[in-house]
Coordinates of C-alpha atoms in Angstrom, one line a residue:
M21 CA 40.2 -49.1 15.4
Q22 CA 41.1 -52.6 15.1
R23 CA 38.8 -53.4 17.8
A24 CA 35.0 -51.2 16.5
L25 CA 36.2 -52.9 12.3
P26 CA 34.8 -56.8 14.0
S27 CA 32.5 -55.5 16.3
A28 CA 31.0 -53.1 12.8
R29 CA 31.3 -55.7 10.2
Q30 CA 28.9 -58.5 12.8
H31 CA 26.8 -56.0 13.3
L32 CA 26.6 -55.3 8.9
G33 CA 26.7 -58.9 9.5
A34 CA 23.0 -60.0 11.8
I35 CA 21.9 -56.5 9.9
L36 CA 21.9 -58.0 5.8
A37 CA 20.6 -61.3 7.4
S38 CA 17.9 -59.9 8.6
A39 CA 17.6 -58.0 5.2
S40 CA 14.5 -59.4 2.6
V41 CA 16.5 -59.3 -0.9
V42 CA 15.4 -56.3 -2.2
V43 CA 17.5 -54.8 -0.2
K44 CA 20.0 -57.4 -0.5
A45 CA 20.4 -57.2 -4.3
L46 CA 20.3 -53.2 -3.9
C47 CA 23.4 -53.8 -2.0
A48 CA 24.8 -55.8 -3.9
V49 CA 24.4 -54.0 -7.1
V50 CA 26.3 -51.3 -5.3
L51 CA 29.7 -52.9 -3.4
F52 CA 29.2 -54.7 -7.5
L53 CA 29.4 -51.7 -9.5
Y54 CA 31.4 -50.0 -7.5
L55 CA 34.6 -52.8 -8.0
L56 CA 33.5 -52.8 -12.1
S57 CA 34.5 -49.0 -11.6
F58 CA 38.2 -50.0 -11.1
A59 CA 38.3 -52.3 -14.0
V60 CA 36.6 -50.6 -17.0
D61 CA 34.4 -46.8 -17.6
T62 CA 31.6 -46.7 -16.2
G63 CA 29.9 -43.6 -17.5
C64 CA 27.3 -45.1 -19.4
L65 CA 25.2 -46.2 -16.0
A66 CA 25.5 -42.7 -15.5
V67 CA 22.5 -40.3 -16.7
T68 CA 23.9 -38.0 -19.6
P69 CA 21.6 -35.3 -20.7
G70 CA 23.4 -35.1 -24.8
Y71 CA 23.1 -39.1 -24.4
L72 CA 19.7 -39.4 -22.8
F73 CA 17.2 -38.3 -24.9
P74 CA 16.9 -38.0 -28.9
P75 CA 18.7 -39.3 -31.0
N76 CA 20.8 -41.2 -28.6
F77 CA 18.4 -42.5 -25.8
W78 CA 20.4 -44.0 -23.2
I79 CA 17.5 -45.1 -20.9
W80 CA 19.0 -47.4 -19.5
T81 CA 20.9 -45.2 -17.7
L82 CA 17.5 -43.9 -15.6
A83 CA 17.7 -48.2 -13.6
T84 CA 21.2 -48.1 -14.0
H85 CA 22.6 -44.7 -12.4
G86 CA 21.2 -44.0 -8.8
L87 CA 22.9 -47.6 -8.6
M88 CA 26.8 -47.0 -9.8
E89 CA 28.7 -44.3 -7.1
Q90 CA 32.6 -43.1 -7.8
H91 CA 33.5 -43.1 -4.2
V92 CA 34.0 -45.3 -1.6
W93 CA 32.1 -42.6 1.0
D94 CA 29.2 -42.1 -1.8
V95 CA 29.0 -46.4 -1.7
A96 CA 28.8 -46.3 2.0
I97 CA 26.1 -43.7 1.8
S98 CA 24.2 -45.6 -0.9
L99 CA 24.5 -48.4 1.6
A100 CA 22.7 -46.5 5.0
T101 CA 19.9 -45.6 3.0
V102 CA 19.0 -49.0 1.2
V103 CA 19.3 -50.8 4.1
V104 CA 17.5 -47.6 6.6
A105 CA 15.2 -47.4 4.0
G106 CA 15.0 -51.7 4.8
R107 CA 14.7 -51.5 8.3
L108 CA 11.9 -48.2 9.0
L109 CA 10.1 -48.4 5.8
E110 CA 10.2 -52.3 4.2
P111 CA 8.2 -53.1 7.3
L112 CA 6.0 -50.5 6.9
W113 CA 4.9 -50.7 2.9
G114 CA 6.6 -54.5 2.0
A115 CA 9.4 -55.4 -0.1
L116 CA 7.2 -54.6 -3.5
E117 CA 6.1 -51.8 -2.8
L118 CA 10.0 -50.6 -1.7
L119 CA 11.2 -51.7 -4.5
I120 CA 8.4 -49.4 -6.9
F121 CA 10.0 -46.8 -4.4
F122 CA 13.7 -46.4 -4.8
S123 CA 12.7 -47.2 -9.1
V124 CA 10.2 -44.0 -9.4
V125 CA 13.2 -41.7 -7.4
N126 CA 14.7 -42.7 -9.4
V127 CA 13.5 -42.4 -12.8
S128 CA 11.9 -39.4 -11.6
V129 CA 15.5 -37.8 -10.6
G130 CA 17.6 -39.4 -13.7
L131 CA 14.0 -37.7 -16.0
L132 CA 14.1 -34.3 -14.5
G133 CA 18.0 -33.9 -13.4
A134 CA 18.4 -34.0 -17.7
L135 CA 15.0 -32.2 -18.8
A136 CA 17.0 -29.1 -15.9
Y137 CA 20.4 -29.3 -17.6
L138 CA 18.8 -29.3 -21.2
L139 CA 17.3 -26.4 -20.1
T140 CA 19.6 -24.5 -18.7
Y141 CA 21.3 -25.4 -22.5
M142 CA 19.5 -23.7 -24.3
A143 CA 19.9 -20.3 -21.9
S144 CA 23.6 -20.8 -21.7
F145 CA 24.2 -22.5 -25.4
N146 CA 27.2 -24.3 -23.1
L147 CA 28.1 -28.2 -23.8
V148 CA 29.3 -28.6 -20.4
Y149 CA 25.5 -29.5 -19.5
L150 CA 25.0 -32.1 -22.1
F151 CA 28.1 -34.0 -22.5
T152 CA 30.3 -33.2 -19.5
I153 CA 27.6 -33.6 -16.7
R154 CA 26.8 -37.3 -15.3
I155 CA 23.7 -37.7 -12.5
H156 CA 24.3 -40.5 -9.6
G157 CA 24.0 -41.8 -6.9
A158 CA 22.3 -42.1 -3.9
L159 CA 21.3 -38.4 -2.4
G160 CA 17.8 -38.9 -4.4
F161 CA 16.8 -42.1 -2.9
L162 CA 18.6 -40.0 0.4
G163 CA 15.8 -38.0 0.4
G164 CA 13.0 -39.5 -1.5
V165 CA 13.6 -42.2 2.7
L166 CA 13.8 -38.9 4.0
V167 CA 10.1 -37.9 2.7
A168 CA 8.8 -41.3 3.3
L169 CA 10.1 -40.7 7.4
K170 CA 8.5 -37.4 7.6
Q171 CA 5.7 -39.2 6.7
T172 CA 5.3 -41.8 9.2
M173 CA 7.4 -40.8 11.8
G174 CA 8.0 -37.1 11.8
D175 CA 7.2 -36.2 15.8
C176 CA 10.4 -38.6 16.7
V177 CA 13.3 -36.4 18.5
V178 CA 16.8 -37.1 16.2
L179 CA 18.5 -34.7 18.3
R180 CA 17.4 -33.5 21.8
V181 CA 20.6 -31.0 22.0
P182 CA 19.8 -29.0 20.0
Q183 CA 16.5 -30.5 19.5
V184 CA 16.1 -31.8 15.6
R185 CA 12.9 -33.7 14.6
V186 CA 12.3 -36.2 11.9
S187 CA 10.8 -33.4 9.8
V188 CA 12.5 -30.7 9.2
V189 CA 15.3 -33.3 9.1
P190 CA 14.7 -32.8 4.7
M191 CA 15.2 -29.3 4.5
L192 CA 18.0 -29.1 6.7
L193 CA 20.4 -31.3 5.0
L194 CA 19.3 -29.1 1.5
A195 CA 20.2 -25.9 3.4
L196 CA 23.7 -28.0 3.6
L197 CA 24.0 -29.1 0.4
L198 CA 23.5 -25.6 -0.7
L199 CA 25.9 -23.6 1.3
L200 CA 28.4 -26.5 0.5
R201 CA 27.2 -26.5 -3.0
L202 CA 27.6 -22.3 -2.8
A203 CA 31.6 -23.0 -1.3
T204 CA 32.1 -25.4 -4.6
L205 CA 32.7 -28.3 -2.3
L206 CA 30.4 -29.9 -4.1
Q207 CA 29.1 -30.4 -7.7
S208 CA 25.8 -29.4 -8.9
P209 CA 24.5 -33.1 -9.6
A210 CA 25.0 -34.0 -6.8
L211 CA 21.7 -31.8 -5.3
A212 CA 20.0 -31.5 -8.0
S213 CA 19.9 -34.6 -7.3
Y214 CA 19.3 -34.3 -4.6
G215 CA 16.2 -31.9 -4.4
F216 CA 14.2 -34.0 -7.2
G217 CA 14.7 -36.8 -4.7
L218 CA 12.6 -34.8 -2.5
L219 CA 10.0 -33.4 -5.1
S220 CA 9.4 -37.2 -7.0
S221 CA 8.9 -38.8 -3.6
W222 CA 6.5 -36.1 -2.3
V223 CA 4.6 -36.7 -5.5
Y224 CA 4.3 -40.2 -5.3
L225 CA 3.4 -40.9 -2.0
R226 CA 0.8 -37.6 -1.2
F227 CA -0.9 -39.0 -5.0
Y228 CA 0.4 -42.2 -6.7
Q229 CA 1.7 -44.3 -3.6
R230 CA -1.8 -47.3 -3.5
H231 CA -2.8 -49.0 -0.3
S232 CA -5.2 -50.1 1.7
R233 CA -6.5 -46.7 2.5
G234 CA -6.6 -45.8 -1.0
R235 CA -3.9 -43.1 -2.8
G236 CA -1.8 -41.3 -1.4
D237 CA -1.8 -39.4 1.8
M238 CA -3.3 -35.7 2.1
A239 CA -3.1 -35.3 5.7
D240 CA -2.5 -32.4 7.1
H241 CA 1.2 -32.8 8.2
F242 CA 2.5 -33.6 4.6
A243 CA 1.1 -30.6 3.5
F244 CA 4.1 -29.1 1.5
A245 CA 4.1 -26.8 3.3
T246 CA 5.2 -28.1 6.3
F247 CA 8.6 -28.9 4.8
F248 CA 9.3 -24.9 5.1
P249 CA 9.5 -22.7 8.0
E250 CA 6.2 -21.1 9.9
I251 CA 6.9 -17.7 8.4
L252 CA 7.0 -19.3 4.8
Q253 CA 4.2 -22.5 5.0
P254 CA 1.3 -19.5 4.1
V255 CA 3.0 -18.4 1.3
V256 CA 4.2 -22.0 0.2
G257 CA 1.0 -23.5 1.1
L258 CA -0.9 -21.3 -1.4
L259 CA 1.7 -21.1 -4.4
A260 CA 0.8 -25.3 -3.6
N261 CA -2.9 -24.7 -4.2
L262 CA -2.8 -22.8 -7.2
V263 CA 0.1 -25.3 -9.2
H264 CA -2.2 -28.1 -7.5
G265 CA -5.4 -27.0 -8.8
L266 CA -3.5 -26.2 -12.4
L267 CA -2.6 -29.3 -12.4
V268 CA -5.8 -30.5 -11.2
K269 CA -7.6 -28.7 -14.5
V270 CA -5.7 -30.7 -16.7
K271 CA -6.4 -34.1 -15.1
I272 CA -3.1 -35.0 -13.4
C273 CA -4.1 -35.2 -9.8
Q274 CA -6.9 -35.4 -8.5
K275 CA -9.2 -33.7 -7.0
T276 CA -8.4 -33.7 -2.6
V277 CA -12.2 -35.7 -1.8
K278 CA -14.1 -35.5 1.8
R279 CA -15.8 -38.0 3.5
Y280 CA -18.6 -36.5 6.3
D281 CA -19.4 -39.7 8.7
V282 CA -23.3 -37.5 9.7
G283 CA -23.6 -41.0 11.6
A284 CA -20.9 -40.3 13.9
P285 CA -23.0 -40.4 17.4
S286 CA -20.5 -37.6 18.8
S287 CA -19.4 -35.2 15.9
I288 CA -19.0 -34.8 12.6
T289 CA -16.4 -36.7 11.5
I290 CA -13.7 -35.9 8.2
S291 CA -11.4 -38.5 6.4
L292 CA -9.5 -38.0 3.9
P293 CA -8.2 -40.2 1.2
G294 CA -4.8 -42.3 2.5
T295 CA -5.1 -40.8 6.0
D296 CA -4.7 -43.4 8.9
P297 CA -6.9 -43.2 12.1
Q298 CA -4.1 -45.7 13.9
D299 CA -1.8 -43.0 12.5
A300 CA -4.2 -40.0 13.4
E301 CA -4.8 -41.6 17.3
R302 CA -0.4 -42.1 17.8
R303 CA -0.6 -38.4 17.3
R304 CA -2.7 -37.5 19.6
Q305 CA -0.2 -39.9 21.9
L306 CA 2.5 -37.8 21.3
A307 CA 0.8 -34.6 22.2
L308 CA -0.9 -35.4 25.3
K309 CA 2.0 -36.2 26.3
A310 CA 4.0 -33.4 25.2
L311 CA 1.5 -31.1 27.5
N312 CA 2.3 -33.0 30.0
E313 CA 5.8 -33.0 30.5
R314 CA 5.5 -28.7 29.2
L315 CA 2.5 -29.2 33.0
K316 CA 4.2 -31.0 35.0
R317 CA 7.7 -29.1 34.1
V318 CA 5.5 -25.6 35.5
E319 CA 3.9 -27.1 38.8
D320 CA 8.0 -28.3 39.6
Q321 CA 9.4 -24.9 38.5
S322 CA 6.4 -22.6 40.7
A323 CA 6.7 -22.5 44.6
W324 CA 3.6 -23.5 46.1
P325 CA 3.5 -23.8 50.5
S326 CA 2.8 -26.8 51.5
M327 CA -0.2 -28.0 54.2
D328 CA 2.2 -28.9 56.3
D329 CA 3.3 -25.2 57.0
D330 CA 0.4 -24.1 56.4
E331 CA -1.5 -26.7 59.7
E332 CA 2.0 -25.4 61.4
E333 CA 1.1 -21.4 61.5
A334 CA -2.6 -22.3 62.3
G335 CA -1.1 -24.6 65.8
A336 CA 1.7 -21.3 66.6
K337 CA -1.2 -18.7 66.2
T338 CA -3.8 -20.7 68.7
D339 CA -1.2 -21.7 71.2
S340 CA 0.2 -18.2 72.1
P341 CA -1.2 -15.9 74.8
L342 CA -3.6 -13.9 74.0
P343 CA -3.1 -9.8 74.3
L344 CA -2.4 -8.2 77.3
E345 CA -6.1 -5.9 76.7
E346 CA -8.1 -9.2 75.6
A347 CA -6.5 -10.1 79.1
S348 CA -7.0 -7.6 81.2
T349 CA -10.7 -6.7 81.0
P350 CA -13.0 -6.9 83.1
P351 CA -15.8 -9.3 82.4
G352 CA -18.3 -7.6 82.6
K353 CA -16.4 -5.6 79.2
V354 CA -16.6 -6.2 75.9
T355 CA -13.7 -4.6 73.4
V356 CA -13.9 -4.6 70.2
P357 CA -10.7 -3.9 67.9
V358 CA -10.9 -1.6 65.4
S359 CA -7.0 -1.2 64.0
S360 CA -4.6 -2.5 66.3
L361 CA -3.7 1.1 67.8
I362 CA -7.3 1.7 68.9
T363 CA -9.5 0.0 71.2
L364 CA -13.7 1.2 71.8
E365 CA -14.6 0.5 75.2
T366 CA -18.8 -0.5 75.6
A367 CA -21.4 -0.3 78.0
P368 CA -22.2 -3.8 79.9
L369 CA -25.0 -5.3 79.0
L370 CA -28.9 -4.6 81.4

């Protein structure tokens, strides 16, 4: 353990040294607020549903709740989430877009979580849901980062045995948190934060994120139904299309626009807003590689005879002596074999 700590410090120092100002600032704020919690009560930095809405309006908690942690293991999760986002997402988006994504997810988690507990209070009239519940921590941003990784590198393999890809990690972690909640090992605000983080990040990346290719990402592999098992995808896809059509009618979301390139030399090309040709080519290459590996595996399992064995068998047949009947046939007679047991003798040619 003593040998591992210096190595871990060196790796962490190297990562932070190469990180951007945004990543360093977020990590510093998380550590500062955690240390501050030992001196003063930092509960005013978490989202409390009864204080967020009128007449209190604790609006600042929407910006601070995602950075406030109360346990050292929660601090480790927050730092790891920010560092992973800086290493994998920031090179693709830039530091400013990463900060916008962090802000959008955390503000959405705070608002949706507070609204959910407010509706729960209206149904149960239990004041615990208004003034005791505190929404804080980086689980919401963790869900957003996993959704972004599904969008950018969903085909990457996390575990080989059993094979787990990045695209299924968000829902696997949601199922794990749900089991922990049912076992009373996890508080409900943590589960709500992660779930609303998944939803808000997908909505932002799907419809609103601006980039050089337009706005949003309407690729098929990033549809809402792809988060669920294949057996549920048709039903989820139908419900998602109904909700999307309703949001389009009230002008919250925009209708998907397809562009047809009829001037293409070989075939008609259809492009969707936000789709990256390089990403599509990368997926085609991965599919081709997987197909080649399967074909090679099938060929290795099939026991095909080699050409050398066929040549040896043919040589052995030519070198073998003639049967007894053929060797004893007079020169003027020809035998015609009918089977291995019967031969017919023909008359000599005149």
